[in-house]
PDB file of C-alpha atoms in Angstrom:
ATOM      1  CA  MET A   1     -15.012  44.947 -49.207  1.00  0.00           C
ATOM      2  CA  ASN A   2     -18.237  44.216 -47.281  1.00  0.00           C
ATOM      3  CA  SER A   3     -18.375  40.699 -48.200  1.00  0.00           C
ATOM      4  CA  ALA A   4     -14.982  40.256 -46.987  1.00  0.00           C
ATOM      5  CA  ILE A   5     -15.573  41.929 -43.516  1.00  0.00           C
ATOM      6  CA  SER A   6     -18.748  39.880 -43.193  1.00  0.00           C
ATOM      7  CA  SER A   7     -17.032  36.581 -44.070  1.00  0.00           C
ATOM      8  CA  LEU A   8     -14.371  37.832 -41.455  1.00  0.00           C
ATOM      9  CA  ALA A   9     -16.862  38.325 -38.887  1.00  0.00           C
ATOM     10  CA  THR A  10     -18.692  34.627 -39.459  1.00  0.00           C
ATOM     11  CA  GLU A  11     -14.886  33.167 -39.530  1.00  0.00           C
ATOM     12  CA  MET A  12     -14.608  35.341 -35.886  1.00  0.00           C
ATOM     13  CA  LYS A  13     -18.154  33.961 -34.674  1.00  0.00           C
ATOM     14  CA  SER A  14     -17.162  30.355 -35.216  1.00  0.00           C
ATOM     15  CA  ILE A  15     -13.572  30.893 -33.887  1.00  0.00           C
ATOM     16  CA  LEU A  16     -15.304  32.083 -30.538  1.00  0.00           C
ATOM     17  CA  LEU A  17     -17.722  29.377 -30.618  1.00  0.00           C
ATOM     18  CA  ASP A  18     -14.762  26.910 -30.895  1.00  0.00           C
ATOM     19  CA  ILE A  19     -13.034  28.390 -27.986  1.00  0.00           C
ATOM     20  CA  ALA A  20     -16.108  28.503 -25.645  1.00  0.00           C
ATOM     21  CA  GLY A  21     -16.379  24.912 -26.431  1.00  0.00           C
ATOM     22  CA  PHE A  22     -12.508  24.352 -25.607  1.00  0.00           C
ATOM     23  CA  GLN A  23     -13.282  26.230 -22.347  1.00  0.00           C
ATOM     24  CA  THR A  24     -16.064  24.121 -21.443  1.00  0.00           C
ATOM     25  CA  ARG A  25     -14.267  21.032 -22.207  1.00  0.00           C
ATOM     26  CA  VAL A  26     -11.073  22.532 -20.368  1.00  0.00           C
ATOM     27  CA  SER A  27     -13.212  23.487 -17.571  1.00  0.00           C
ATOM     28  CA  GLY A  28     -14.697  19.671 -17.189  1.00  0.00           C
ATOM     29  CA  LEU A  29     -11.188  18.126 -17.443  1.00  0.00           C
ATOM     30  CA  GLU A  30     -10.010  20.591 -14.733  1.00  0.00           C
ATOM     31  CA  GLN A  31     -12.845  19.170 -12.623  1.00  0.00           C
ATOM     32  CA  ARG A  32     -11.914  15.576 -13.508  1.00  0.00           C
ATOM     33  CA  VAL A  33      -8.458  16.262 -12.621  1.00  0.00           C
ATOM     34  CA  ALA A  34      -9.492  17.765  -8.925  1.00  0.00           C
ATOM     35  CA  THR A  35     -11.493  14.957  -8.236  1.00  0.00           C
ATOM     36  CA  VAL A  36      -8.605  12.380  -8.958  1.00  0.00           C
ATOM     37  CA  GLU A  37      -6.284  14.482  -7.176  1.00  0.00           C
ATOM     38  CA  ASP A  38      -8.444  14.349  -3.843  1.00  0.00           C
ATOM     39  CA  HIS A  39      -8.927  10.570  -4.341  1.00  0.00           C
ATOM     40  CA  LEU A  40      -5.196  10.409  -4.103  1.00  0.00           C
ATOM     41  CA  ASN A  41      -4.794  12.408  -1.066  1.00  0.00           C
ATOM     42  CA  THR A  42      -7.438  10.038   0.617  1.00  0.00           C
ATOM     43  CA  THR A  43      -5.492   6.785  -0.172  1.00  0.00           C
ATOM     44  CA  PRO A  44      -2.825   7.268   2.457  1.00  0.00           C
ATOM     45  CA  ASP A  45      -5.921   7.556   4.870  1.00  0.00           C
ATOM     46  CA  ARG A  46      -7.434   4.234   3.458  1.00  0.00           C
ATOM     47  CA  ASP A  47      -4.232   2.501   3.610  1.00  0.00           C
ATOM     48  CA  GLN A  48      -3.752   3.534   7.335  1.00  0.00           C
ATOM     49  CA  GLU A  49      -7.647   2.455   7.915  1.00  0.00           C
ATOM     50  CA  LEU A  50      -6.990  -0.863   6.243  1.00  0.00           C
ATOM     51  CA  LEU A  51      -3.809  -1.395   8.298  1.00  0.00           C
ATOM     52  CA  TYR A  52      -5.961  -0.745  11.688  1.00  0.00           C
ATOM     53  CA  LEU A  53      -8.795  -2.911  10.398  1.00  0.00           C
ATOM     54  CA  HIS A  54      -6.401  -5.995   9.728  1.00  0.00           C
ATOM     55  CA  SER A  55      -4.626  -5.506  13.086  1.00  0.00           C
ATOM     56  CA  LYS A  56      -8.254  -5.365  14.607  1.00  0.00           C
ATOM     57  CA  LEU A  57      -9.468  -8.354  12.674  1.00  0.00           C
ATOM     58  CA  ILE A  58      -5.852 -10.371  13.939  1.00  0.00           C
ATOM     59  CA  ASP A  59      -6.773  -9.176  17.585  1.00  0.00           C
ATOM     60  CA  LEU A  60     -10.599 -10.619  17.142  1.00  0.00           C
ATOM     61  CA  GLU A  61      -9.361 -13.828  15.764  1.00  0.00           C
ATOM     62  CA  ASP A  62      -6.901 -14.082  18.725  1.00  0.00           C
ATOM     63  CA  ARG A  63      -9.287 -13.413  21.253  1.00  0.00           C
ATOM     64  CA  SER A  64     -11.227 -16.691  19.995  1.00  0.00           C
ATOM     65  CA  CYS A  65      -8.003 -18.596  20.413  1.00  0.00           C
ATOM     66  CA  ARG A  66      -6.745 -17.236  23.991  1.00  0.00           C
ATOM     67  CA  ASP A  67      -8.761 -20.249  25.738  1.00  0.00           C
ATOM     68  CA  ASN A  68      -6.956 -22.749  23.473  1.00  0.00           C
ATOM     69  CA  VAL A  69      -3.586 -24.445  24.678  1.00  0.00           C
ATOM     70  CA  SER A  70      -1.389 -26.303  22.317  1.00  0.00           C
ATOM     71  CA  PHE A  71       0.361 -29.580  23.834  1.00  0.00           C
ATOM     72  CA  PHE A  72       3.273 -30.282  21.470  1.00  0.00           C
ATOM     73  CA  ARG A  73       4.919 -34.006  21.552  1.00  0.00           C
ATOM     74  CA  PHE A  74       2.002 -36.029  23.241  1.00  0.00           C
ATOM     75  CA  GLN A  75       2.305 -39.676  22.016  1.00  0.00           C
ATOM     76  CA  GLU A  76       0.323 -40.871  19.137  1.00  0.00           C
ATOM     77  CA  GLN A  77      -2.283 -43.220  20.672  1.00  0.00           C
ATOM     78  CA  ILE A  78      -1.341 -42.616  23.995  1.00  0.00           C
ATOM     79  CA  GLU A  79      -4.815 -40.834  24.638  1.00  0.00           C
ATOM     80  CA  GLY A  80      -7.151 -43.928  23.080  1.00  0.00           C
ATOM     81  CA  THR A  81     -10.072 -42.730  21.292  1.00  0.00           C
ATOM     82  CA  VAL A  82     -11.017 -39.544  22.944  1.00  0.00           C
ATOM     83  CA  ILE A  83      -8.475 -37.038  23.894  1.00  0.00           C
ATOM     84  CA  GLN A  84     -10.404 -35.340  26.545  1.00  0.00           C
ATOM     85  CA  THR A  85     -10.844 -38.619  28.349  1.00  0.00           C
ATOM     86  CA  PHE A  86      -6.800 -38.818  28.504  1.00  0.00           C
ATOM     87  CA  LEU A  87      -6.281 -35.206  29.396  1.00  0.00           C
ATOM     88  CA  TRP A  88      -8.517 -34.791  32.143  1.00  0.00           C
ATOM     89  CA  PRO A  89      -6.815 -36.941  34.850  1.00  0.00           C
ATOM     90  CA  THR A  90      -3.303 -36.791  33.259  1.00  0.00           C
ATOM     91  CA  LEU A  91      -2.905 -32.967  33.073  1.00  0.00           C
ATOM     92  CA  PRO A  92      -3.183 -32.610  37.011  1.00  0.00           C
ATOM     93  CA  THR A  93      -1.089 -35.630  37.725  1.00  0.00           C
ATOM     94  CA  GLN A  94       1.659 -34.672  35.668  1.00  0.00           C
ATOM     95  CA  MET A  95       1.883 -30.873  36.356  1.00  0.00           C
ATOM     96  CA  GLY A  96       1.433 -31.679  40.154  1.00  0.00           C
ATOM     97  CA  LEU A  97      -1.938 -29.275  39.971  1.00  0.00           C
ATOM     98  CA  THR A  98      -5.134 -29.625  41.604  1.00  0.00           C
ATOM     99  CA  PHE A  99      -8.032 -27.970  39.722  1.00  0.00           C
ATOM    100  CA  ASP A 100     -11.296 -26.769  41.637  1.00  0.00           C
ATOM    101  CA  PRO A 101     -13.291 -26.946  39.859  1.00  0.00           C
ATOM    102  CA  PRO A 102     -12.000 -29.993  37.799  1.00  0.00           C
ATOM    103  CA  LEU A 103     -10.559 -29.330  34.091  1.00  0.00           C
ATOM    104  CA  GLU A 104     -13.322 -28.921  31.810  1.00  0.00           C
ATOM    105  CA  PHE A 105     -12.944 -28.960  27.786  1.00  0.00           C
ATOM    106  CA  GLN A 106     -14.972 -27.446  25.571  1.00  0.00           C
ATOM    107  CA  MET A 107     -12.959 -29.445  22.750  1.00  0.00           C
ATOM    108  CA  ALA A 108      -9.893 -31.176  22.298  1.00  0.00           C
ATOM    109  CA  TYR A 109      -8.288 -32.432  18.937  1.00  0.00           C
ATOM    110  CA  ARG A 110      -4.976 -33.530  17.218  1.00  0.00           C
ATOM    111  CA  LEU A 111      -4.173 -31.046  14.432  1.00  0.00           C
ATOM    112  CA  SER A 112      -3.454 -32.504  10.613  1.00  0.00           C
ATOM    113  CA  PRO A 113      -4.500 -36.085   9.763  1.00  0.00           C
ATOM    114  CA  LYS A 114      -2.898 -39.203  11.306  1.00  0.00           C
ATOM    115  CA  ARG A 115       0.461 -40.001  10.134  1.00  0.00           C
ATOM    116  CA  LEU A 116       1.077 -43.537   8.867  1.00  0.00           C
ATOM    117  CA  ASP A 117       4.349 -43.924   9.830  1.00  0.00           C
ATOM    118  CA  GLY A 118       4.656 -44.229  13.465  1.00  0.00           C
ATOM    119  CA  ALA A 119       8.351 -43.080  13.662  1.00  0.00           C
ATOM    120  CA  SER A 120       7.500 -39.575  12.855  1.00  0.00           C
ATOM    121  CA  ARG A 121       6.906 -36.809  15.558  1.00  0.00           C
ATOM    122  CA  PRO A 122       3.706 -36.480  17.133  1.00  0.00           C
ATOM    123  CA  ARG A 123       1.132 -34.247  15.888  1.00  0.00           C
ATOM    124  CA  PRO A 124       0.104 -31.118  18.121  1.00  0.00           C
ATOM    125  CA  ASN A 125      -2.999 -31.317  20.163  1.00  0.00           C
ATOM    126  CA  ILE A 126      -5.246 -28.088  20.632  1.00  0.00           C
ATOM    127  CA  SER A 127      -7.508 -28.154  23.475  1.00  0.00           C
ATOM    128  CA  CYS A 128     -10.024 -25.393  24.424  1.00  0.00           C
ATOM    129  CA  LEU A 129     -10.557 -25.345  28.456  1.00  0.00           C
ATOM    130  CA  ARG A 130     -13.870 -23.542  29.337  1.00  0.00           C
ATOM    131  CA  ARG A 131     -12.148 -21.367  32.533  1.00  0.00           C
ATOM    132  CA  LEU A 132      -9.434 -19.261  31.504  1.00  0.00           C
ATOM    133  CA  ARG A 133      -8.056 -19.248  35.249  1.00  0.00           C
ATOM    134  CA  GLN A 134      -7.184 -23.038  34.507  1.00  0.00           C
ATOM    135  CA  VAL A 135      -5.289 -21.919  31.146  1.00  0.00           C
ATOM    136  CA  ARG A 136      -3.303 -19.522  33.027  1.00  0.00           C
ATOM    137  CA  GLN A 137      -2.622 -21.497  36.168  1.00  0.00           C
ATOM    138  CA  MET A 138      -1.076 -24.246  33.791  1.00  0.00           C
ATOM    139  CA  LEU A 139       1.076 -21.763  31.763  1.00  0.00           C
ATOM    140  CA  LEU A 140       2.271 -20.551  34.937  1.00  0.00           C
ATOM    141  CA  VAL A 141       3.542 -23.916  35.974  1.00  0.00           C
ATOM    142  CA  VAL A 142       5.014 -24.625  32.549  1.00  0.00           C
ATOM    143  CA  ARG A 143       6.660 -21.481  32.680  1.00  0.00           C
ATOM    144  CA  THR A 144       8.065 -21.924  36.204  1.00  0.00           C
ATOM    145  CA  HIS A 145       9.084 -25.868  35.967  1.00  0.00           C
ATOM    146  CA  ARG A 146      10.228 -28.163  33.473  1.00  0.00           C
ATOM    147  CA  PRO A 147       8.159 -29.880  31.028  1.00  0.00           C
ATOM    148  CA  PHE A 148       6.740 -33.361  31.591  1.00  0.00           C
ATOM    149  CA  GLN A 149       7.668 -36.491  29.855  1.00  0.00           C
ATOM    150  CA  THR A 150       4.978 -38.890  28.032  1.00  0.00           C
ATOM    151  CA  GLY A 151       7.062 -41.787  26.660  1.00  0.00           C
ATOM    152  CA  ASP A 152       9.986 -40.801  24.842  1.00  0.00           C
ATOM    153  CA  TYR A 153       8.720 -37.199  24.175  1.00  0.00           C
ATOM    154  CA  GLU A 154       8.906 -34.029  26.417  1.00  0.00           C
ATOM    155  CA  VAL A 155       5.367 -32.258  26.494  1.00  0.00           C
ATOM    156  CA  ARG A 156       5.338 -28.632  25.711  1.00  0.00           C
ATOM    157  CA  ILE A 157       2.427 -26.459  26.405  1.00  0.00           C
ATOM    158  CA  THR A 158       1.866 -23.047  24.728  1.00  0.00           C
ATOM    159  CA  VAL A 159      -1.219 -20.755  24.236  1.00  0.00           C
ATOM    160  CA  ASP A 160      -2.542 -21.264  20.662  1.00  0.00           C
ATOM    161  CA  PHE A 161      -2.026 -17.800  19.067  1.00  0.00           C
ATOM    162  CA  LEU A 162      -2.175 -17.084  15.526  1.00  0.00           C
ATOM    163  CA  LYS A 163       1.089 -16.994  13.275  1.00  0.00           C
ATOM    164  CA  GLU A 164       0.938 -13.231  13.001  1.00  0.00           C
ATOM    165  CA  THR A 165       0.805 -12.436  16.599  1.00  0.00           C
ATOM    166  CA  ASN A 166       3.617 -14.904  17.219  1.00  0.00           C
ATOM    167  CA  ASN A 167       5.602 -13.158  14.690  1.00  0.00           C
ATOM    168  CA  ARG A 168       4.836  -9.848  16.103  1.00  0.00           C
ATOM    169  CA  TRP A 169       6.202 -11.148  19.735  1.00  0.00           C
ATOM    170  CA  LYS A 170       9.352 -12.536  18.163  1.00  0.00           C
ATOM    171  CA  ALA A 171      10.131  -9.162  16.483  1.00  0.00           C
ATOM    172  CA  PHE A 172      10.399  -7.810  20.101  1.00  0.00           C
ATOM    173  CA  LEU A 173      12.237 -10.915  21.613  1.00  0.00           C
ATOM    174  CA  SER A 174      15.691  -8.835  21.261  1.00  0.00           C
ATOM    175  CA  LEU A 175      13.981  -5.639  22.890  1.00  0.00           C
ATOM    176  CA  ARG A 176      13.074  -7.560  25.648  1.00  0.00           C
ATOM    177  CA  PRO A 177      16.206  -7.692  27.527  1.00  0.00           C
ATOM    178  CA  SER A 178      17.192  -4.181  27.420  1.00  0.00           C
ATOM    179  CA  LEU A 179      13.499  -3.194  28.792  1.00  0.00           C
ATOM    180  CA  ARG A 180      13.964  -4.705  31.980  1.00  0.00           C
TER     181      ARG A 180
END
């Protein structure tokens, strides 16, 4: 009988050791689950932060483009070799403006490679003026008067913003009349 009790006692001790091992494993698993839950709870905050940083990046990229003016429909080859030398005297006379100090371009270039067929639409032109006041003057004239002609095309002038910004503005165009 003693041997049966002692074997039962050793079995109980081994079961208790197994239970203690299982308890430590369960507590470790509970800790891991808590860590994963905490991580899942912070994911929406990270999503919001990511959206905020994305909008901030678009804003910073737009700031570098705000001095840029896009000219659409200038005839190909009308400017000769250097587009700044064409735009400098042409814009003030065509728009009926006098700029003091005179227009000063930081850069001007055509977008996309030159088209081989002369019958297709002219490529857009991006120009960066050194003075934001002159850009605003030009845009005010464009809004209040009709665009000017060069050759067969009516030239359109806009601010060069990113596609995301233009899409955001287009989303609110339907609300604009109701807000006035």
